[in-house]
Amino acid sequence: MPHRPPVRGVTPVISAPDPAGHDDLVKTTAALLRAPGTEYELVELDVADPGPGEVLVEMAFAGLCHSDEHLRHANPGGRYPIVGGHEGSAVVLAVGEGVTGLREGDHVVTSFLPACGHCRFCAAGRSNLCDKGATIATGQLPSGRWPFTLDGEPLGGFCMVGAFAHHTVLSEFSCVRIEPHVPLDTAALLACSVPTGWGSAVYSGGVRPGDTVVVVGLGGVGVNAVQGAVHAGAQHVIGVDPVAMKREFAASVGATHTVADAGEAAPLARQLSRGTGADVVVVTVGKMGPEVMAASSACVGKGGTLVLTALADRAHDGDVQLRGQVTTVFEHRVQGALFGSCNPFRDIPMLQRLHEEGRLELDRLVTRRYSLEQLTEGYRDQAAGETVRGLLVHGS
């Protein structure tokens, strides 16, 4: 295998040559879920060598996204055991055959939705729906290979990433190269929470100058929906969250008003819009459900758009109902948002440039940092409403 450049603070563990002929097998530590409803367990795994179109990476940082909690609470079409984590930054250690866009030592942001650039959806400018993402729930790579092995059993990483492992194998379609001067800690947030929130407002919601916008849920995704709405020129941005700290943070990144629940947001939106209601409502709560849907729908004004970015633990828990008469008469639009309708290879570098120019907040999004051993503590802090974004730090 090619030489692997060292990464400060992270040391690869290389085993002795294997009698079966597999040299330089990498052993790594990872946070594993053995079944829904269990806690993360730290285990040692064998990491596959990168095959054609794949790269071996050493993870640097990983964001604690609520989607991984959905994976822990229930089975959203996944395959267990599975390595958690999908929002991360890494350094390339080795590249497989045919990889031309990446080389050893490159810094990358993971894309939990691969983008091949050639399928029907990529060709139509909708790379967040790329056909290569068919197995993100099981973690099987587009090649059909599995990145990890535990006691002879092949395992996947959530969203084909597995960012809660020190090392992993990724498809080149899941790696967005960034410049080496970009800090890897804040870059990790560009893998999911920042573009998902920002794009939910700008792309999925189509926020325009002068709009009144309501963002329901002000966690790692919601605060970036606030930033996106501000960037798009919204006149009023109402942030909704029961946690005072999150409301204060949302105000610091541009929310013009904040309230504790959507019941307060609806009359406020009508007042600010001079009677019509919100032009765009973005729902980014940790758990989607009928009550959230009803309260959020009440905020939508005439001709408005309701953007559903939030997920539920189980698919049927996220079932929602529409008031058909109102939807028809007021021409309401309901829009699903996956990755905020972003293109990872276009929008991740663009968002990083906005940050460098002082037009997008990234640094203050990280509330607390955790080691891999503190992963459960990090999610407990998230559930308690104590963090905007927790960040897992690989290595020392």
XYZ file of C-alpha atoms in Angstrom:
396
model
C 0.000 0.000 0.000
C 1.245 3.551 -0.673
C 2.987 5.527 2.059
C 0.560 7.184 4.477
C 1.554 10.657 5.633
C 1.197 11.270 9.372
C -1.640 13.418 10.692
C -0.918 15.480 13.769
C -2.704 14.054 16.774
C -3.917 10.907 15.009
C -1.772 7.794 14.647
C -2.807 4.902 12.393
C -2.463 1.412 13.824
C -0.984 -0.929 11.219
C -0.941 -4.664 11.818
C 1.773 -7.091 10.797
C 1.510 -8.644 7.314
C -1.415 -11.014 7.057
C -0.647 -14.647 6.041
C -3.513 -14.498 3.557
C -1.625 -11.856 1.638
C -3.380 -8.693 2.881
C -0.576 -6.294 3.826
C -0.906 -3.252 6.053
C -4.374 -3.996 7.390
C -5.511 -0.993 9.408
C -7.094 -1.602 12.800
C -9.124 1.255 14.168
C -11.311 2.198 17.115
C -14.930 3.006 16.357
C -18.260 3.705 18.071
C -20.557 0.853 17.050
C -24.293 0.311 17.390
C -25.106 -3.389 17.610
C -28.880 -2.903 17.416
C -31.546 -0.187 17.681
C -32.158 0.950 21.237
C -28.614 0.208 22.406
C -25.770 2.514 23.412
C -22.639 3.157 21.375
C -19.903 0.639 22.095
C -16.219 1.247 21.416
C -14.712 -1.633 19.448
C -11.619 -2.379 17.393
C -12.338 -2.996 13.714
C -10.381 -4.006 10.656
C -10.557 -1.384 7.916
C -10.583 -2.490 4.292
C -7.957 -1.371 1.827
C -9.400 1.155 -0.623
C -10.713 -0.484 -3.781
C -11.277 1.141 -7.170
C -12.883 4.555 -6.737
C -12.317 4.535 -2.958
C -10.033 6.259 -0.458
C -8.756 5.394 3.001
C -9.022 8.345 5.367
C -8.085 9.233 8.899
C -10.951 11.102 10.524
C -10.052 14.350 12.261
C -13.402 15.637 13.593
C -17.039 14.556 13.560
C -20.163 16.535 14.375
C -22.760 15.063 16.700
C -25.803 15.194 14.421
C -29.273 14.193 15.593
C -29.634 11.863 12.600
C -27.253 9.487 14.346
C -29.582 9.528 17.336
C -32.401 8.422 15.032
C -30.134 5.540 14.054
C -29.634 4.679 17.734
C -33.309 4.880 18.671
C -34.793 2.930 15.774
C -33.969 1.204 12.503
C -34.502 3.628 9.588
C -33.894 0.914 7.006
C -30.401 0.256 8.284
C -28.279 -2.843 8.834
C -26.765 -3.566 12.225
C -24.166 -3.607 13.622
C -23.164 -0.268 12.088
C -20.577 2.425 12.794
C -22.211 5.773 13.558
C -21.306 9.242 12.374
C -21.702 10.970 9.024
C -20.641 14.601 9.518
C -16.879 14.860 9.472
C -13.544 16.033 8.172
C -10.564 13.834 7.396
C -7.157 13.436 5.783
C -6.633 11.029 2.895
C -4.134 8.265 3.692
C -4.320 6.195 0.508
C -6.282 6.130 -2.731
C -7.591 3.173 -4.696
C -7.264 2.435 -8.361
C -8.799 4.971 -10.716
C -9.108 7.806 -8.200
C -7.903 10.981 -9.902
C -9.501 13.824 -7.941
C -7.831 13.015 -4.610
C -4.351 12.101 -3.458
C -2.589 11.180 -0.234
C -2.488 14.043 2.244
C -5.552 15.855 0.876
C -7.973 17.317 3.404
C -11.603 16.422 2.786
C -15.079 17.048 4.112
C -17.305 13.988 4.031
C -20.545 14.128 2.084
C -23.180 11.872 3.629
C -24.895 11.918 0.239
C -22.498 10.808 -2.496
C -22.603 12.666 -5.801
C -21.423 10.796 -8.889
C -22.055 13.638 -11.330
C -23.422 11.311 -14.023
C -26.748 9.830 -12.943
C -30.090 11.300 -13.967
C -30.408 13.413 -10.828
C -26.827 14.689 -10.787
C -27.138 15.590 -14.466
C -30.306 17.530 -13.673
C -28.569 19.536 -10.930
C -30.128 17.564 -8.084
C -27.059 15.750 -6.784
C -28.532 15.463 -3.282
C -30.721 12.736 -4.834
C -27.805 10.915 -6.515
C -28.489 7.272 -7.336
C -25.254 6.282 -5.567
C -26.930 7.120 -2.261
C -29.187 4.065 -2.368
C -27.299 2.289 0.449
C -26.605 5.143 2.871
C -28.742 3.460 5.559
C -26.705 0.239 5.509
C -23.320 1.848 4.876
C -22.448 -0.420 1.965
C -20.203 1.436 -0.468
C -21.354 2.056 -4.064
C -18.883 -0.613 -5.187
C -20.740 -3.210 -3.123
C -17.836 -3.507 -0.662
C -17.990 -2.905 3.099
C -15.531 -0.563 4.835
C -15.163 -2.465 8.119
C -14.897 -6.004 9.464
C -15.602 -7.161 13.033
C -14.702 -10.750 13.874
C -15.044 -11.669 10.221
C -18.402 -9.910 9.748
C -18.520 -7.048 7.209
C -19.946 -3.780 8.539
C -20.949 -0.417 7.118
C -20.635 3.144 8.305
C -23.747 5.290 8.561
C -24.348 7.202 5.322
C -21.340 5.406 3.781
C -19.130 7.443 6.132
C -18.850 6.071 9.679
C -17.301 9.274 11.052
C -17.256 7.835 14.591
C -14.311 5.641 13.550
C -10.712 6.875 13.614
C -10.240 5.486 10.099
C -12.672 4.556 7.374
C -12.915 3.827 3.658
C -15.026 6.216 1.601
C -16.201 6.397 -1.965
C -14.508 9.219 -3.843
C -18.072 10.435 -4.477
C -18.358 11.076 -0.710
C -15.240 13.240 -0.389
C -15.109 16.981 -1.038
C -11.536 18.244 -1.106
C -10.832 21.449 0.790
C -7.753 23.646 0.846
C -5.103 22.660 3.417
C -5.300 26.017 5.231
C -8.961 25.430 6.156
C -9.315 24.382 9.817
C -10.578 20.810 9.935
C -12.702 21.347 13.049
C -15.162 23.883 11.655
C -14.882 22.261 8.217
C -16.546 19.147 9.662
C -19.775 21.118 10.122
C -19.895 21.713 6.373
C -20.548 17.988 5.945
C -24.163 18.206 7.106
C -25.568 20.758 9.547
C -24.463 23.957 7.833
C -25.486 23.173 4.243
C -28.625 21.328 5.362
C -29.881 24.317 7.315
C -28.607 27.024 4.980
C -29.946 25.243 1.900
C -33.312 24.505 3.522
C -33.911 28.240 3.590
C -32.123 29.353 0.421
C -32.736 26.465 -1.979
C -35.587 24.327 -0.643
C -37.530 27.280 0.753
C -36.537 29.793 -1.900
C -36.336 32.675 0.585
C -36.314 36.040 -1.173
C -35.542 39.608 -0.108
C -38.307 41.030 2.069
C -39.700 37.648 3.139
C -40.942 36.764 6.598
C -39.391 33.441 7.639
C -40.047 31.155 10.600
C -37.449 28.539 11.617
C -38.857 25.924 14.003
C -36.004 24.307 15.942
C -32.717 26.135 16.551
C -30.177 23.355 16.896
C -27.220 22.712 14.604
C -29.410 22.731 11.493
C -31.928 25.391 12.503
C -29.404 28.118 13.313
C -27.969 27.645 9.841
C -31.441 27.956 8.333
C -31.510 31.304 10.136
C -28.157 32.215 8.578
C -29.405 31.153 5.148
C -32.589 33.200 5.444
C -30.605 36.263 6.467
C -28.165 35.742 3.602
C -31.085 35.486 1.145
C -32.414 38.855 2.286
C -35.337 37.956 4.559
C -36.779 41.001 6.269
C -37.975 39.126 9.345
C -36.570 35.845 10.684
C -38.433 34.320 13.624
C -36.524 31.599 15.486
C -38.547 29.090 17.516
C -37.085 26.936 20.278
C -37.962 26.212 23.921
C -34.292 26.530 24.968
C -33.307 30.102 25.847
C -29.626 29.566 25.014
C -30.511 28.514 21.466
C -32.837 31.479 21.005
C -30.065 33.818 22.115
C -27.599 32.178 19.764
C -30.039 32.422 16.843
C -30.420 36.132 17.537
C -26.639 36.511 17.432
C -26.527 35.107 13.886
C -29.366 37.191 12.523
C -32.776 36.132 13.832
C -34.812 39.311 14.220
C -37.270 37.737 16.658
C -37.248 34.604 18.818
C -40.058 32.803 20.631
C -40.370 29.634 22.689
C -42.983 27.804 20.593
C -44.632 27.885 17.191
C -47.932 28.917 18.765
C -46.306 32.277 19.513
C -44.671 32.444 16.097
C -47.892 32.244 14.061
C -49.507 35.527 15.250
C -46.093 37.219 15.224
C -45.552 36.203 11.605
C -48.968 37.594 10.675
C -48.194 40.831 12.462
C -44.782 41.286 10.834
C -46.094 40.418 7.367
C -49.041 42.798 7.831
C -51.591 40.049 7.859
C -50.500 37.374 5.385
C -48.295 35.082 7.532
C -44.842 33.619 6.930
C -43.584 33.302 3.372
C -41.357 30.375 4.358
C -41.459 28.083 7.393
C -38.501 25.726 7.881
C -38.968 22.815 10.305
C -35.691 21.550 11.760
C -36.727 20.072 15.119
C -34.983 17.002 16.501
C -38.081 14.807 16.162
C -40.806 15.399 13.621
C -44.398 14.607 14.548
C -48.062 15.614 14.034
C -48.031 18.311 16.723
C -44.965 19.970 15.252
C -46.523 19.792 11.807
C -49.791 21.366 12.931
C -48.084 24.222 14.783
C -45.670 24.887 11.922
C -48.420 24.801 9.309
C -50.313 27.459 11.231
C -47.414 29.846 10.633
C -47.547 29.544 6.833
C -49.089 32.528 5.101
C -50.874 32.919 1.798
C -48.728 31.552 -1.018
C -46.167 30.335 1.531
C -43.856 27.315 1.590
C -43.484 24.787 4.400
C -40.056 23.138 4.309
C -39.769 19.785 6.091
C -36.155 19.111 7.007
C -36.785 17.307 10.319
C -36.940 13.531 10.649
C -38.587 11.152 13.111
C -37.110 8.118 14.863
C -39.418 5.793 12.957
C -40.833 6.470 9.518
C -44.501 6.369 10.552
C -43.831 8.729 13.471
C -43.091 11.405 10.907
C -46.408 11.058 9.117
C -48.018 14.456 8.736
C -51.442 15.756 7.750
C -52.408 18.771 5.690
C -55.535 20.867 5.914
C -56.495 20.336 2.309
C -58.951 23.196 2.040
C -56.476 25.745 3.402
C -53.604 24.326 1.347
C -55.640 24.681 -1.829
C -57.225 28.069 -1.222
C -54.006 29.735 -0.028
C -51.740 27.844 -2.448
C -49.479 26.490 0.263
C -46.488 24.493 -0.899
C -44.955 21.626 1.117
C -41.322 20.951 0.237
C -39.117 18.150 1.548
C -35.469 19.087 2.079
C -32.647 16.538 1.919
C -29.241 18.118 2.592
C -31.024 21.420 2.008
C -31.183 20.616 -1.725
C -27.458 21.396 -1.801
C -24.786 20.090 -4.157
C -21.870 19.024 -1.926
C -19.175 19.703 -4.508
C -20.534 23.165 -5.251
C -21.892 24.342 -1.922
C -19.382 23.064 0.639
C -16.496 25.113 -0.874
C -18.829 28.070 -1.383
C -19.974 28.049 2.230
C -16.367 27.818 3.383
C -15.544 30.908 1.326
C -18.482 32.765 2.869
C -17.052 31.891 6.278
C -13.581 33.107 5.322
C -15.080 36.405 4.193
C -16.943 36.853 7.473
C -20.402 36.296 6.006
C -21.163 32.917 7.633
C -20.615 31.953 11.261
C -18.963 28.576 11.826
C -16.619 28.889 14.807
C -19.253 29.690 17.442
C -21.499 26.854 16.273
C -19.297 24.408 18.205
C -20.520 24.556 21.790
C -18.471 21.698 23.255
C -15.842 19.185 22.162
C -15.740 15.512 23.087
C -13.433 12.551 22.746
C -14.698 9.310 21.238
C -15.006 7.941 24.768
C -17.306 10.881 25.626
C -19.692 10.312 22.695
C -22.628 9.260 24.883
C -22.070 12.275 27.119
C -22.161 14.500 24.056
C -25.535 13.201 22.979
C -26.869 13.540 26.508
C -25.836 17.188 26.461
C -27.595 17.581 23.114
C -30.800 16.025 24.470
C -30.633 18.371 27.457
C -30.510 21.386 25.122
C -27.011 22.377 26.236
C -25.305 22.440 22.829
C -25.845 23.991 19.433
C -23.333 21.531 17.997
C -21.102 19.069 19.783
C -17.870 18.129 18.037
C -16.062 14.802 18.397
C -12.279 15.192 18.302
C -10.377 12.179 16.968
C -6.876 11.645 18.345
C -5.240 13.762 21.016
